[in-house]
mmCIF file of C-alpha atoms and ligand atoms in Angstrom:
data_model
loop_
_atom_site.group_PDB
_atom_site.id
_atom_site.type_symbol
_atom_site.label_atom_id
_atom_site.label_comp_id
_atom_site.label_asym_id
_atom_site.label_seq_id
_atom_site.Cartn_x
_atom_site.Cartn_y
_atom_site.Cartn_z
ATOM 1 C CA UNK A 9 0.000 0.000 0.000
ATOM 2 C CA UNK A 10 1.269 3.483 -0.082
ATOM 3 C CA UNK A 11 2.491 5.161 2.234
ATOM 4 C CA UNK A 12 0.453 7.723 3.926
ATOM 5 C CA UNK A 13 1.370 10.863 6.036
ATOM 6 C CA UNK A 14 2.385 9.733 9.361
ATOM 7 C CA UNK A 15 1.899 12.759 10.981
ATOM 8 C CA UNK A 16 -2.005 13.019 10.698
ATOM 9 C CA UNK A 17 -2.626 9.512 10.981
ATOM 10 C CA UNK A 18 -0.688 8.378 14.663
ATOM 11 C CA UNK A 19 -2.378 11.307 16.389
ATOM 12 C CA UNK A 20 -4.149 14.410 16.872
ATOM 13 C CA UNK A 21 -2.988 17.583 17.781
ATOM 14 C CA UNK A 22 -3.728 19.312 20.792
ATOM 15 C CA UNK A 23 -5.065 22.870 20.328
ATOM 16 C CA UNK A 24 -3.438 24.115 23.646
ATOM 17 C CA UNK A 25 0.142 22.445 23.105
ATOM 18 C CA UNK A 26 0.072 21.626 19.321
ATOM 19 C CA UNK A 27 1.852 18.255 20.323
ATOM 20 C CA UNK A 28 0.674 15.390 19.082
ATOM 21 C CA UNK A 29 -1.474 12.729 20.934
ATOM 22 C CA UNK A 30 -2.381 9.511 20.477
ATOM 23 C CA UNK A 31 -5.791 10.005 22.937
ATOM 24 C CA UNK A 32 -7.014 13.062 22.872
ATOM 25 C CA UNK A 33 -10.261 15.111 24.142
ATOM 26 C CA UNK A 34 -12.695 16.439 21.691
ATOM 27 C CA UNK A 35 -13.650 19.730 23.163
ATOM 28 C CA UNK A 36 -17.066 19.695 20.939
ATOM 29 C CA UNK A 37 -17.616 15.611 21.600
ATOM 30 C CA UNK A 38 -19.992 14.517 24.568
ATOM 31 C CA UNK A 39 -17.390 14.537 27.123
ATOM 32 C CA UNK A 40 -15.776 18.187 26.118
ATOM 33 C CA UNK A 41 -19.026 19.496 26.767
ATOM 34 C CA UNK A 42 -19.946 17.871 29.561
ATOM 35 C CA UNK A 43 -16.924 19.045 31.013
ATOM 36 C CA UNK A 44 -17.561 22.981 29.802
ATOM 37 C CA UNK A 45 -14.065 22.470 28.290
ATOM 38 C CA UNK A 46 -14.413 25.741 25.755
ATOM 39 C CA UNK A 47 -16.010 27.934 28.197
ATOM 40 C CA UNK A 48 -13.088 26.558 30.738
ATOM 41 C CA UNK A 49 -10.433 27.592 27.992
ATOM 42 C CA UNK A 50 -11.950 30.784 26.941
ATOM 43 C CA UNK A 51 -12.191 32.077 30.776
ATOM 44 C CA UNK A 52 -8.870 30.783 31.827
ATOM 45 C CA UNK A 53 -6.360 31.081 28.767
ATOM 46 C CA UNK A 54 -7.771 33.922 26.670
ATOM 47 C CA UNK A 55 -7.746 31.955 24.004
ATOM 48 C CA UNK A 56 -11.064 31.507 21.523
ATOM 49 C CA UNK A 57 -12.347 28.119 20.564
ATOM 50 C CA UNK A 58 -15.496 28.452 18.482
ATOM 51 C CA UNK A 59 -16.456 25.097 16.536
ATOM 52 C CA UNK A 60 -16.105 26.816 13.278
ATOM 53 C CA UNK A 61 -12.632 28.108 12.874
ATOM 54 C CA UNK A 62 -9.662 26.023 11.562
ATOM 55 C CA UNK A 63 -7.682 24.822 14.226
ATOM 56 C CA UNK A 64 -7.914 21.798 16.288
ATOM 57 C CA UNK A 65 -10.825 20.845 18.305
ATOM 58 C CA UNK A 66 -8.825 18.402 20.468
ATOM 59 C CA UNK A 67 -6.878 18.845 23.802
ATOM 60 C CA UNK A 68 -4.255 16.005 25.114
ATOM 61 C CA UNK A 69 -4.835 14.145 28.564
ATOM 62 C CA UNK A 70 -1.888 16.500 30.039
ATOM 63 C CA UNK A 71 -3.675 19.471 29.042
ATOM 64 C CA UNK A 72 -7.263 18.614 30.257
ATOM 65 C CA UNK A 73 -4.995 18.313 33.703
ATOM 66 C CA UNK A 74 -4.162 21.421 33.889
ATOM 67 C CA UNK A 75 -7.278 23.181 32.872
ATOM 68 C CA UNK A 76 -9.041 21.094 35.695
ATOM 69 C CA UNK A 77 -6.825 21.813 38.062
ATOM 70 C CA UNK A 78 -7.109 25.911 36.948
ATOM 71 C CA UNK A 79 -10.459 25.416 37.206
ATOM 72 C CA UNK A 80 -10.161 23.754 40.809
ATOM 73 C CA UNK A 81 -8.069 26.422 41.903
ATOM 74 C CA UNK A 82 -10.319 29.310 40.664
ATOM 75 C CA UNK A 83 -13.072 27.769 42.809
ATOM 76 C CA UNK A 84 -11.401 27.721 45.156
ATOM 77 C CA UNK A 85 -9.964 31.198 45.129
ATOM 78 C CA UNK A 86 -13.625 32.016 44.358
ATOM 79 C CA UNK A 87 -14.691 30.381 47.694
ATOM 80 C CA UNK A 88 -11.900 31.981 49.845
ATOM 81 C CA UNK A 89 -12.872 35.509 48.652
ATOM 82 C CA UNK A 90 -16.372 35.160 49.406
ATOM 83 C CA UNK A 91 -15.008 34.489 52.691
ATOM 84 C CA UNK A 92 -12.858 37.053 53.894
ATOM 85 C CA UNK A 93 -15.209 39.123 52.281
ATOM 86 C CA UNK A 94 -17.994 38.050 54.805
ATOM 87 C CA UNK A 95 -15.216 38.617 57.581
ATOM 88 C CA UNK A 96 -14.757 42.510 56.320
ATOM 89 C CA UNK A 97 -16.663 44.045 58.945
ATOM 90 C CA UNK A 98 -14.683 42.137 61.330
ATOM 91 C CA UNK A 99 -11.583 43.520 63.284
ATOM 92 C CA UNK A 100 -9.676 42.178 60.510
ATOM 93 C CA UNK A 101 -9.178 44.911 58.142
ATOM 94 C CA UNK A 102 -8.496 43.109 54.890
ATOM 95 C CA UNK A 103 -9.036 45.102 51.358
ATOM 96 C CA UNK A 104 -10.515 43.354 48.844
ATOM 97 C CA UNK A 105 -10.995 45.566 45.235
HETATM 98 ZN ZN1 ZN B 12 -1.875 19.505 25.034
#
């Protein structure tokens, strides 16, 4: 048979590291949207993924980490801030803009 591009067939590339992967996330499939994956990249990398322009629509297994764990630690900055802001009219006097 002949021999076919390599490149696009072993993989996909990830849109947030442009390496390729083996097993990667559709951000569009059932699971990307489940997991809010383009609203999760859009608020926390400034980058825009719409399902019409060119570029990949896949993210790698090391890259869904991280965006989880941004997202984890957002929520939980989130939380904290609610928090101290509650405690404001406290003796504490802690400025929050
Ligand atoms: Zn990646």
């Amino acid at each position: 048979m002949g021999s076919l591009d390599r490149g696009v067939l072993t993989g996909f590339i990830c849109r947030l590291c442009s390496e390729m992967h083996r097993v990667v996330l559709h951000i569009y499939g059932e699971e990307g949207i489940r997991l809010s994956i383009s609203e999760k990249i859009s608020r926390y990398l400034s980058i825009n993924v719409s399902r019409s322009d060119p570029l990949p629509k896949t993210i790698c297994k090391n890259c869904l980490e991280r965006l989880e764990d941004q997202h984890r630690l957002v929520m939980v900055m989130e939380a904290a801030a609610s928090v101290l802001k509650g405690q404001r009219s406290g003796k504490a006097q802690i400025k929050i803009k």
